[in-house]
PDB file of C-alpha atoms in Angstrom:
ATOM      1  CA  MET A   1     165.103  48.653 110.909  1.00  0.00           C
ATOM      2  CA  ALA A   2     161.988  50.758 111.498  1.00  0.00           C
ATOM      3  CA  ARG A   3     161.316  53.998 109.781  1.00  0.00           C
ATOM      4  CA  ALA A   4     158.932  56.908 110.404  1.00  0.00           C
ATOM      5  CA  ASP A   5     157.786  59.846 108.131  1.00  0.00           C
ATOM      6  CA  TRP A   6     156.898  62.055 111.000  1.00  0.00           C
ATOM      7  CA  GLY A   7     157.384  65.838 110.518  1.00  0.00           C
ATOM      8  CA  GLY A   8     155.907  69.188 111.256  1.00  0.00           C
ATOM      9  CA  ILE A   9     154.111  70.219 114.406  1.00  0.00           C
ATOM     10  CA  PHE A  10     153.367  67.643 117.115  1.00  0.00           C
ATOM     11  CA  PRO A  11     151.798  69.413 120.173  1.00  0.00           C
ATOM     12  CA  VAL A  12     152.133  67.750 123.558  1.00  0.00           C
ATOM     13  CA  LEU A  13     148.659  67.839 124.766  1.00  0.00           C
ATOM     14  CA  VAL A  14     147.903  69.056 128.323  1.00  0.00           C
ATOM     15  CA  THR A  15     145.809  66.798 130.400  1.00  0.00           C
ATOM     16  CA  PRO A  16     142.648  68.733 131.327  1.00  0.00           C
ATOM     17  CA  PHE A  17     141.404  68.018 134.797  1.00  0.00           C
ATOM     18  CA  GLY A  18     137.945  68.841 136.138  1.00  0.00           C
ATOM     19  CA  ALA A  19     137.196  70.426 139.446  1.00  0.00           C
ATOM     20  CA  ASP A  20     137.243  67.103 141.144  1.00  0.00           C
ATOM     21  CA  GLY A  21     140.717  66.243 139.725  1.00  0.00           C
ATOM     22  CA  SER A  22     139.438  63.735 137.232  1.00  0.00           C
ATOM     23  CA  ILE A  23     140.475  63.862 133.589  1.00  0.00           C
ATOM     24  CA  ASN A  24     138.046  65.883 131.496  1.00  0.00           C
ATOM     25  CA  GLU A  25     137.733  63.642 128.390  1.00  0.00           C
ATOM     26  CA  ILE A  26     135.313  66.043 126.637  1.00  0.00           C
ATOM     27  CA  ARG A  27     137.920  68.836 126.772  1.00  0.00           C
ATOM     28  CA  TYR A  28     140.781  66.470 125.781  1.00  0.00           C
ATOM     29  CA  LYS A  29     138.932  65.448 122.606  1.00  0.00           C
ATOM     30  CA  ALA A  30     138.467  69.230 121.909  1.00  0.00           C
ATOM     31  CA  LEU A  31     142.166  69.749 122.231  1.00  0.00           C
ATOM     32  CA  ILE A  32     142.828  67.082 119.633  1.00  0.00           C
ATOM     33  CA  ASP A  33     140.227  68.571 117.140  1.00  0.00           C
ATOM     34  CA  ASP A  34     141.695  72.083 117.648  1.00  0.00           C
ATOM     35  CA  ALA A  35     145.281  70.839 117.098  1.00  0.00           C
ATOM     36  CA  ILE A  36     144.281  69.189 113.956  1.00  0.00           C
ATOM     37  CA  ALA A  37     142.207  72.040 112.650  1.00  0.00           C
ATOM     38  CA  ASN A  38     145.272  74.336 113.362  1.00  0.00           C
ATOM     39  CA  GLY A  39     147.601  72.152 111.141  1.00  0.00           C
ATOM     40  CA  ALA A  40     149.233  69.811 113.602  1.00  0.00           C
ATOM     41  CA  GLN A  41     150.744  66.885 111.905  1.00  0.00           C
ATOM     42  CA  GLY A  42     150.652  64.684 115.044  1.00  0.00           C
ATOM     43  CA  VAL A  43     149.830  64.837 118.761  1.00  0.00           C
ATOM     44  CA  VAL A  44     151.524  63.550 121.859  1.00  0.00           C
ATOM     45  CA  ALA A  45     149.476  62.105 124.707  1.00  0.00           C
ATOM     46  CA  ALA A  46     150.669  62.024 128.274  1.00  0.00           C
ATOM     47  CA  GLY A  47     154.011  63.704 127.570  1.00  0.00           C
ATOM     48  CA  SER A  48     155.726  66.050 129.971  1.00  0.00           C
ATOM     49  CA  THR A  49     153.321  69.000 129.184  1.00  0.00           C
ATOM     50  CA  GLY A  50     150.616  66.322 129.879  1.00  0.00           C
ATOM     51  CA  GLU A  51     151.812  65.816 133.468  1.00  0.00           C
ATOM     52  CA  PHE A  52     152.651  62.110 132.877  1.00  0.00           C
ATOM     53  CA  TYR A  53     154.432  61.906 136.294  1.00  0.00           C
ATOM     54  CA  ALA A  54     151.095  62.749 137.931  1.00  0.00           C
ATOM     55  CA  LEU A  55     148.978  60.253 136.203  1.00  0.00           C
ATOM     56  CA  THR A  56     148.285  56.688 137.161  1.00  0.00           C
ATOM     57  CA  LYS A  57     149.137  53.871 134.647  1.00  0.00           C
ATOM     58  CA  ALA A  58     145.494  53.376 134.069  1.00  0.00           C
ATOM     59  CA  GLU A  59     145.076  56.997 133.166  1.00  0.00           C
ATOM     60  CA  ARG A  60     148.046  57.143 130.926  1.00  0.00           C
ATOM     61  CA  ALA A  61     146.613  53.996 129.095  1.00  0.00           C
ATOM     62  CA  ARG A  62     143.227  55.716 128.916  1.00  0.00           C
ATOM     63  CA  LEU A  63     144.732  58.767 127.367  1.00  0.00           C
ATOM     64  CA  PHE A  64     146.572  56.775 124.794  1.00  0.00           C
ATOM     65  CA  LYS A  65     143.364  55.021 123.636  1.00  0.00           C
ATOM     66  CA  LEU A  66     141.223  58.135 123.826  1.00  0.00           C
ATOM     67  CA  ALA A  67     143.854  60.136 121.649  1.00  0.00           C
ATOM     68  CA  VAL A  68     144.092  57.279 119.085  1.00  0.00           C
ATOM     69  CA  ASP A  69     140.311  56.688 118.776  1.00  0.00           C
ATOM     70  CA  HIS A  70     139.463  60.384 118.602  1.00  0.00           C
ATOM     71  CA  ALA A  71     142.240  61.296 116.136  1.00  0.00           C
ATOM     72  CA  ALA A  72     140.765  58.464 114.014  1.00  0.00           C
ATOM     73  CA  ARG A  73     143.907  58.287 111.933  1.00  0.00           C
ATOM     74  CA  ARG A  74     143.759  61.939 110.911  1.00  0.00           C
ATOM     75  CA  VAL A  75     147.331  62.287 112.534  1.00  0.00           C
ATOM     76  CA  PRO A  76     149.617  59.966 114.273  1.00  0.00           C
ATOM     77  CA  VAL A  77     149.584  59.825 118.063  1.00  0.00           C
ATOM     78  CA  LEU A  78     152.692  59.471 120.005  1.00  0.00           C
ATOM     79  CA  ALA A  79     152.566  58.142 123.685  1.00  0.00           C
ATOM     80  CA  GLY A  80     154.593  59.560 126.438  1.00  0.00           C
ATOM     81  CA  VAL A  81     156.189  56.396 127.867  1.00  0.00           C
ATOM     82  CA  ALA A  82     158.798  57.648 130.208  1.00  0.00           C
ATOM     83  CA  ASP A  83     158.902  56.400 133.820  1.00  0.00           C
ATOM     84  CA  LEU A  84     161.197  55.499 136.750  1.00  0.00           C
ATOM     85  CA  ARG A  85     161.320  51.793 136.559  1.00  0.00           C
ATOM     86  CA  VAL A  86     162.226  49.922 133.395  1.00  0.00           C
ATOM     87  CA  GLU A  87     159.268  47.536 133.826  1.00  0.00           C
ATOM     88  CA  ASP A  88     156.981  50.542 133.989  1.00  0.00           C
ATOM     89  CA  VAL A  89     158.317  52.009 130.812  1.00  0.00           C
ATOM     90  CA  LEU A  90     157.705  48.690 129.123  1.00  0.00           C
ATOM     91  CA  GLU A  91     154.207  48.625 130.624  1.00  0.00           C
ATOM     92  CA  ALA A  92     153.595  51.969 129.139  1.00  0.00           C
ATOM     93  CA  CYS A  93     154.767  50.865 125.821  1.00  0.00           C
ATOM     94  CA  GLN A  94     152.603  47.913 125.894  1.00  0.00           C
ATOM     95  CA  SER A  95     149.606  50.172 126.595  1.00  0.00           C
ATOM     96  CA  ALA A  96     150.594  52.393 123.652  1.00  0.00           C
ATOM     97  CA  VAL A  97     150.835  49.455 121.256  1.00  0.00           C
ATOM     98  CA  ALA A  98     147.482  48.117 122.526  1.00  0.00           C
ATOM     99  CA  ALA A  99     145.903  51.548 122.018  1.00  0.00           C
ATOM    100  CA  GLY A 100     147.233  51.778 118.432  1.00  0.00           C
ATOM    101  CA  CYS A 101     149.843  54.665 119.030  1.00  0.00           C
ATOM    102  CA  ALA A 102     152.261  55.261 116.214  1.00  0.00           C
ATOM    103  CA  GLY A 103     155.119  55.477 118.529  1.00  0.00           C
ATOM    104  CA  GLY A 104     156.392  56.405 121.910  1.00  0.00           C
ATOM    105  CA  LEU A 105     158.356  59.450 123.342  1.00  0.00           C
ATOM    106  CA  ILE A 106     160.965  58.079 125.806  1.00  0.00           C
ATOM    107  CA  LEU A 107     163.355  59.740 128.196  1.00  0.00           C
ATOM    108  CA  PRO A 108     166.587  58.059 129.254  1.00  0.00           C
ATOM    109  CA  PRO A 109     166.230  56.527 132.808  1.00  0.00           C
ATOM    110  CA  ILE A 110     165.004  59.028 135.197  1.00  0.00           C
ATOM    111  CA  TYR A 111     166.822  59.945 138.427  1.00  0.00           C
ATOM    112  CA  ALA A 112     169.418  57.214 138.273  1.00  0.00           C
ATOM    113  CA  MET A 113     171.901  59.248 136.202  1.00  0.00           C
ATOM    114  CA  PRO A 114     173.301  56.286 134.359  1.00  0.00           C
ATOM    115  CA  SER A 115     176.587  56.327 132.362  1.00  0.00           C
ATOM    116  CA  PRO A 116     176.603  56.325 128.483  1.00  0.00           C
ATOM    117  CA  ARG A 117     177.080  52.494 128.441  1.00  0.00           C
ATOM    118  CA  GLU A 118     174.033  52.092 130.880  1.00  0.00           C
ATOM    119  CA  VAL A 119     171.933  54.451 128.720  1.00  0.00           C
ATOM    120  CA  VAL A 120     172.552  52.351 125.696  1.00  0.00           C
ATOM    121  CA  ALA A 121     171.773  49.176 127.627  1.00  0.00           C
ATOM    122  CA  PHE A 122     168.487  50.803 128.762  1.00  0.00           C
ATOM    123  CA  PHE A 123     167.301  51.692 125.360  1.00  0.00           C
ATOM    124  CA  ALA A 124     168.456  48.409 123.906  1.00  0.00           C
ATOM    125  CA  HIS A 125     166.402  46.497 126.481  1.00  0.00           C
ATOM    126  CA  ILE A 126     163.276  48.590 125.603  1.00  0.00           C
ATOM    127  CA  SER A 127     163.856  48.172 121.948  1.00  0.00           C
ATOM    128  CA  ARG A 128     164.223  44.305 122.267  1.00  0.00           C
ATOM    129  CA  ASN A 129     161.023  43.977 124.353  1.00  0.00           C
ATOM    130  CA  THR A 130     158.534  46.196 122.525  1.00  0.00           C
ATOM    131  CA  PRO A 131     157.692  46.751 118.817  1.00  0.00           C
ATOM    132  CA  LEU A 132     156.737  50.345 119.561  1.00  0.00           C
ATOM    133  CA  PRO A 133     158.596  52.759 117.393  1.00  0.00           C
ATOM    134  CA  LEU A 134     160.609  55.117 119.701  1.00  0.00           C
ATOM    135  CA  MET A 135     161.338  58.795 119.616  1.00  0.00           C
ATOM    136  CA  LEU A 136     164.268  59.415 121.940  1.00  0.00           C
ATOM    137  CA  TYR A 137     163.884  62.369 124.124  1.00  0.00           C
ATOM    138  CA  ASN A 138     166.962  64.593 124.999  1.00  0.00           C
ATOM    139  CA  SER A 139     166.042  66.663 127.937  1.00  0.00           C
ATOM    140  CA  PRO A 140     169.233  67.387 129.881  1.00  0.00           C
ATOM    141  CA  ARG A 141     167.672  69.960 132.237  1.00  0.00           C
ATOM    142  CA  ARG A 142     165.091  67.543 133.485  1.00  0.00           C
ATOM    143  CA  ALA A 143     166.651  64.096 133.158  1.00  0.00           C
ATOM    144  CA  LYS A 144     170.226  65.196 134.016  1.00  0.00           C
ATOM    145  CA  ILE A 145     171.456  63.035 131.060  1.00  0.00           C
ATOM    146  CA  GLU A 146     172.625  64.377 127.855  1.00  0.00           C
ATOM    147  CA  LEU A 147     171.921  62.451 124.723  1.00  0.00           C
ATOM    148  CA  THR A 148     174.813  63.820 122.647  1.00  0.00           C
ATOM    149  CA  PRO A 149     174.806  63.451 118.783  1.00  0.00           C
ATOM    150  CA  ALA A 150     177.408  60.772 119.066  1.00  0.00           C
ATOM    151  CA  LEU A 151     175.363  58.849 121.590  1.00  0.00           C
ATOM    152  CA  VAL A 152     172.153  59.259 119.484  1.00  0.00           C
ATOM    153  CA  GLU A 153     174.083  58.051 116.442  1.00  0.00           C
ATOM    154  CA  GLN A 154     174.995  54.851 118.528  1.00  0.00           C
ATOM    155  CA  LEU A 155     171.245  54.536 119.532  1.00  0.00           C
ATOM    156  CA  SER A 156     170.029  55.006 115.917  1.00  0.00           C
ATOM    157  CA  ALA A 157     171.200  51.426 115.293  1.00  0.00           C
ATOM    158  CA  LEU A 158     168.514  49.940 117.578  1.00  0.00           C
ATOM    159  CA  ARG A 159     165.745  48.412 115.400  1.00  0.00           C
ATOM    160  CA  THR A 160     162.776  50.492 116.943  1.00  0.00           C
ATOM    161  CA  VAL A 161     164.525  53.876 117.360  1.00  0.00           C
ATOM    162  CA  VAL A 162     163.061  56.224 114.666  1.00  0.00           C
ATOM    163  CA  ALA A 163     163.260  59.759 115.785  1.00  0.00           C
ATOM    164  CA  ILE A 164     164.750  62.196 118.399  1.00  0.00           C
ATOM    165  CA  LYS A 165     163.356  65.147 120.242  1.00  0.00           C
ATOM    166  CA  ASP A 166     166.201  67.376 121.292  1.00  0.00           C
ATOM    167  CA  SER A 167     165.345  69.803 124.013  1.00  0.00           C
ATOM    168  CA  SER A 168     168.986  70.917 124.576  1.00  0.00           C
ATOM    169  CA  GLY A 169     168.168  74.395 123.273  1.00  0.00           C
ATOM    170  CA  ASP A 170     171.497  74.271 121.245  1.00  0.00           C
ATOM    171  CA  ILE A 171     171.251  74.818 117.563  1.00  0.00           C
ATOM    172  CA  THR A 172     174.766  73.612 117.032  1.00  0.00           C
ATOM    173  CA  GLN A 173     173.729  70.265 118.618  1.00  0.00           C
ATOM    174  CA  VAL A 174     170.549  70.125 116.397  1.00  0.00           C
ATOM    175  CA  SER A 175     172.677  70.729 113.330  1.00  0.00           C
ATOM    176  CA  GLU A 176     175.025  68.022 114.204  1.00  0.00           C
ATOM    177  CA  LEU A 177     172.190  65.668 114.869  1.00  0.00           C
ATOM    178  CA  VAL A 178     170.689  66.249 111.367  1.00  0.00           C
ATOM    179  CA  GLN A 179     174.090  65.686 109.911  1.00  0.00           C
ATOM    180  CA  ARG A 180     174.820  62.523 111.869  1.00  0.00           C
ATOM    181  CA  VAL A 181     171.429  60.865 111.904  1.00  0.00           C
ATOM    182  CA  GLY A 182     169.134  62.815 109.800  1.00  0.00           C
ATOM    183  CA  ASP A 183     168.955  60.249 107.117  1.00  0.00           C
ATOM    184  CA  ASN A 184     167.829  57.554 109.447  1.00  0.00           C
ATOM    185  CA  LEU A 185     165.927  59.402 112.247  1.00  0.00           C
ATOM    186  CA  ARG A 186     163.394  62.174 112.164  1.00  0.00           C
ATOM    187  CA  VAL A 187     165.058  65.064 114.126  1.00  0.00           C
ATOM    188  CA  PHE A 188     162.623  67.214 116.193  1.00  0.00           C
ATOM    189  CA  VAL A 189     163.298  70.201 118.505  1.00  0.00           C
ATOM    190  CA  GLY A 190     161.418  70.794 121.809  1.00  0.00           C
ATOM    191  CA  TYR A 191     160.717  74.431 121.556  1.00  0.00           C
ATOM    192  CA  GLU A 192     158.663  76.404 119.085  1.00  0.00           C
ATOM    193  CA  THR A 193     161.182  79.308 119.747  1.00  0.00           C
ATOM    194  CA  MET A 194     163.729  77.308 117.711  1.00  0.00           C
ATOM    195  CA  ILE A 195     161.555  76.651 114.642  1.00  0.00           C
ATOM    196  CA  VAL A 196     163.371  79.031 112.315  1.00  0.00           C
ATOM    197  CA  PRO A 197     166.983  77.987 112.976  1.00  0.00           C
ATOM    198  CA  ALA A 198     166.029  74.292 113.328  1.00  0.00           C
ATOM    199  CA  ARG A 199     164.341  74.251 109.941  1.00  0.00           C
ATOM    200  CA  ALA A 200     167.279  76.079 108.448  1.00  0.00           C
ATOM    201  CA  VAL A 201     169.638  73.240 109.477  1.00  0.00           C
ATOM    202  CA  GLY A 202     167.184  70.526 108.264  1.00  0.00           C
ATOM    203  CA  ALA A 203     165.289  69.482 111.366  1.00  0.00           C
ATOM    204  CA  HIS A 204     161.953  67.597 110.549  1.00  0.00           C
ATOM    205  CA  GLY A 205     159.647  68.933 113.267  1.00  0.00           C
ATOM    206  CA  VAL A 206     158.874  70.448 116.495  1.00  0.00           C
ATOM    207  CA  ILE A 207     157.304  68.873 119.667  1.00  0.00           C
ATOM    208  CA  ALA A 208     155.258  71.798 120.621  1.00  0.00           C
ATOM    209  CA  MET A 209     153.809  73.325 123.656  1.00  0.00           C
ATOM    210  CA  ALA A 210     152.464  76.691 122.465  1.00  0.00           C
ATOM    211  CA  HIS A 211     150.617  75.315 119.565  1.00  0.00           C
ATOM    212  CA  GLN A 212     147.466  74.129 121.598  1.00  0.00           C
ATOM    213  CA  ILE A 213     147.223  77.712 122.817  1.00  0.00           C
ATOM    214  CA  ALA A 214     147.823  79.739 119.669  1.00  0.00           C
ATOM    215  CA  GLY A 215     147.764  77.205 116.827  1.00  0.00           C
ATOM    216  CA  PRO A 216     147.368  79.661 113.803  1.00  0.00           C
ATOM    217  CA  LEU A 217     150.524  81.483 115.200  1.00  0.00           C
ATOM    218  CA  ILE A 218     152.594  78.438 115.414  1.00  0.00           C
ATOM    219  CA  ARG A 219     151.391  77.117 112.078  1.00  0.00           C
ATOM    220  CA  ALA A 220     152.272  80.427 110.440  1.00  0.00           C
ATOM    221  CA  TYR A 221     155.668  80.572 112.044  1.00  0.00           C
ATOM    222  CA  TRP A 222     156.436  77.050 110.874  1.00  0.00           C
ATOM    223  CA  ASP A 223     155.209  77.676 107.294  1.00  0.00           C
ATOM    224  CA  LYS A 224     157.031  80.965 106.897  1.00  0.00           C
ATOM    225  CA  ALA A 225     160.250  79.799 108.689  1.00  0.00           C
ATOM    226  CA  LEU A 226     162.211  79.489 105.481  1.00  0.00           C
ATOM    227  CA  SER A 227     160.532  82.119 103.406  1.00  0.00           C
ATOM    228  CA  GLY A 228     162.390  85.217 104.389  1.00  0.00           C
ATOM    229  CA  ASP A 229     158.954  86.864 104.819  1.00  0.00           C
ATOM    230  CA  LYS A 230     159.035  90.205 106.468  1.00  0.00           C
ATOM    231  CA  ALA A 231     156.234  88.956 108.915  1.00  0.00           C
ATOM    232  CA  LEU A 232     158.502  86.387 110.348  1.00  0.00           C
ATOM    233  CA  GLU A 233     160.007  88.733 112.829  1.00  0.00           C
ATOM    234  CA  ASP A 234     156.629  89.763 114.189  1.00  0.00           C
ATOM    235  CA  LEU A 235     155.517  86.073 114.420  1.00  0.00           C
ATOM    236  CA  GLY A 236     158.724  85.274 116.282  1.00  0.00           C
ATOM    237  CA  ARG A 237     158.214  87.988 118.750  1.00  0.00           C
ATOM    238  CA  ASP A 238     154.687  86.632 119.588  1.00  0.00           C
ATOM    239  CA  VAL A 239     156.149  83.027 119.906  1.00  0.00           C
ATOM    240  CA  CYS A 240     158.703  84.340 122.377  1.00  0.00           C
ATOM    241  CA  ALA A 241     156.035  86.191 124.330  1.00  0.00           C
ATOM    242  CA  LEU A 242     154.172  83.025 124.767  1.00  0.00           C
ATOM    243  CA  TYR A 243     157.243  81.363 126.152  1.00  0.00           C
ATOM    244  CA  ARG A 244     157.673  84.167 128.602  1.00  0.00           C
ATOM    245  CA  CYS A 245     154.239  83.321 129.812  1.00  0.00           C
ATOM    246  CA  PHE A 246     155.290  79.836 130.469  1.00  0.00           C
ATOM    247  CA  GLN A 247     158.311  81.037 132.473  1.00  0.00           C
ATOM    248  CA  SER A 248     156.142  82.979 134.832  1.00  0.00           C
ATOM    249  CA  GLY A 249     155.642  79.815 137.108  1.00  0.00           C
ATOM    250  CA  SER A 250     156.340  76.177 137.081  1.00  0.00           C
ATOM    251  CA  TYR A 251     156.282  75.471 133.374  1.00  0.00           C
ATOM    252  CA  TYR A 252     153.403  73.082 133.030  1.00  0.00           C
ATOM    253  CA  ALA A 253     151.266  74.985 135.519  1.00  0.00           C
ATOM    254  CA  ALA A 254     152.008  78.207 133.711  1.00  0.00           C
ATOM    255  CA  ILE A 255     151.048  76.737 130.335  1.00  0.00           C
ATOM    256  CA  LYS A 256     147.652  75.861 131.743  1.00  0.00           C
ATOM    257  CA  GLU A 257     147.192  79.260 133.279  1.00  0.00           C
ATOM    258  CA  THR A 258     148.124  80.862 129.930  1.00  0.00           C
ATOM    259  CA  MET A 259     145.517  78.621 128.222  1.00  0.00           C
ATOM    260  CA  SER A 260     142.993  79.688 130.819  1.00  0.00           C
ATOM    261  CA  GLN A 261     143.608  83.289 130.288  1.00  0.00           C
ATOM    262  CA  LEU A 262     143.278  82.979 126.497  1.00  0.00           C
ATOM    263  CA  GLY A 263     139.936  81.138 126.869  1.00  0.00           C
ATOM    264  CA  ARG A 264     141.240  77.620 126.420  1.00  0.00           C
ATOM    265  CA  ASP A 265     140.730  76.366 129.830  1.00  0.00           C
ATOM    266  CA  ALA A 266     142.214  72.918 130.803  1.00  0.00           C
ATOM    267  CA  GLY A 267     141.892  73.090 134.610  1.00  0.00           C
ATOM    268  CA  GLY A 268     144.717  73.335 137.076  1.00  0.00           C
ATOM    269  CA  PRO A 269     147.755  71.070 137.525  1.00  0.00           C
ATOM    270  CA  ARG A 270     147.999  68.116 139.850  1.00  0.00           C
ATOM    271  CA  LEU A 271     150.469  67.881 142.753  1.00  0.00           C
ATOM    272  CA  PRO A 272     153.333  68.441 142.988  1.00  0.00           C
ATOM    273  CA  LEU A 273     152.519  71.490 140.987  1.00  0.00           C
ATOM    274  CA  LEU A 274     150.230  74.143 142.236  1.00  0.00           C
ATOM    275  CA  PRO A 275     148.019  76.715 140.485  1.00  0.00           C
ATOM    276  CA  LEU A 276     149.874  79.913 139.949  1.00  0.00           C
ATOM    277  CA  ALA A 277     149.946  82.674 142.582  1.00  0.00           C
ATOM    278  CA  ASP A 278     148.096  85.880 141.938  1.00  0.00           C
ATOM    279  CA  GLU A 279     151.360  87.731 141.054  1.00  0.00           C
ATOM    280  CA  GLN A 280     152.338  85.093 138.581  1.00  0.00           C
ATOM    281  CA  LYS A 281     148.826  85.174 137.008  1.00  0.00           C
ATOM    282  CA  ALA A 282     149.216  88.954 136.795  1.00  0.00           C
ATOM    283  CA  ALA A 283     152.659  88.686 135.084  1.00  0.00           C
ATOM    284  CA  ILE A 284     151.075  86.444 132.411  1.00  0.00           C
ATOM    285  CA  ALA A 285     148.079  88.783 132.023  1.00  0.00           C
ATOM    286  CA  LYS A 286     150.506  91.621 131.289  1.00  0.00           C
ATOM    287  CA  ILE A 287     152.536  89.718 128.751  1.00  0.00           C
ATOM    288  CA  ILE A 288     149.378  88.704 127.046  1.00  0.00           C
ATOM    289  CA  ALA A 289     148.028  92.196 126.900  1.00  0.00           C
ATOM    290  CA  ASP A 290     151.397  93.819 125.833  1.00  0.00           C
ATOM    291  CA  ALA A 291     151.981  91.383 122.962  1.00  0.00           C
ATOM    292  CA  GLY A 292     148.265  91.268 121.930  1.00  0.00           C
ATOM    293  CA  LEU A 293     148.279  87.442 122.160  1.00  0.00           C
ATOM    294  CA  ALA A 294     144.467  87.112 122.368  1.00  0.00           C
ATOM    295  CA  ARG A 295     144.107  87.500 118.579  1.00  0.00           C
ATOM    296  CA  TRP A 296     145.924  84.140 118.018  1.00  0.00           C
ATOM    297  CA  ALA A 297     143.728  82.223 120.591  1.00  0.00           C
ATOM    298  CA  LYS A 298     140.643  83.464 118.829  1.00  0.00           C
ATOM    299  CA  ALA A 299     141.743  82.917 115.291  1.00  0.00           C
TER     300      ALA A 299
END
């Protein structure tokens, strides 16, 4: 059975697009350098925040290779390998292996809404047909499938399953995951707002969105999470303010707008998402100003 030693902060990189809609590879490399400089212990290429659903297969494969080559073994690179068709998931896994990725972040089948028996069959099929170490991705809001702790425990027996990203937002579920599978799988949460309680119950890491915007803030929040430091409350307030920015529009478009307003431009989103409307941009600007978030982006 495969094992991984992943832990800490793994930001899911946005995919920067130029004015013509093409991938801005220079900016992408800068994001990787910034993430590592700000204490990331891994990065995720072409995940949800990277708009995997709007990328061609060739673009995803290119991002996997670009991230691995530029990270140059400084940190592990995980590939977002979710897709609609099972064959396309396996093709993404093959691209990740060819690029040298350390693993793949994988949702259960999208849209089909399979039963638990069918979910197990899906992951078993993927595991049999690729050597890529897999991080399961529980995102019930988007996938409409719940990877419960009991189901994850069953899936942990698969030879290539090494980790779980839980975006349920439920700390009781995270705690149960740690208790059930924490000795075999690396347990990550999907929101930086959950760092303190997740670390308290023994989670190993966070698959991060805000780190690439305010890396010093997220790194400090992670490091101080178990310290009882009086500064933790202020740090947590700023982390929550960043997440309020993201909620001002469609999540991935709002992340890019927040980055832009904080001087870390990554272009706009691709369809089906649109750049934020003026009132949404104004809402983000107010949150940034009220919380003083600019100091974290410039650190």
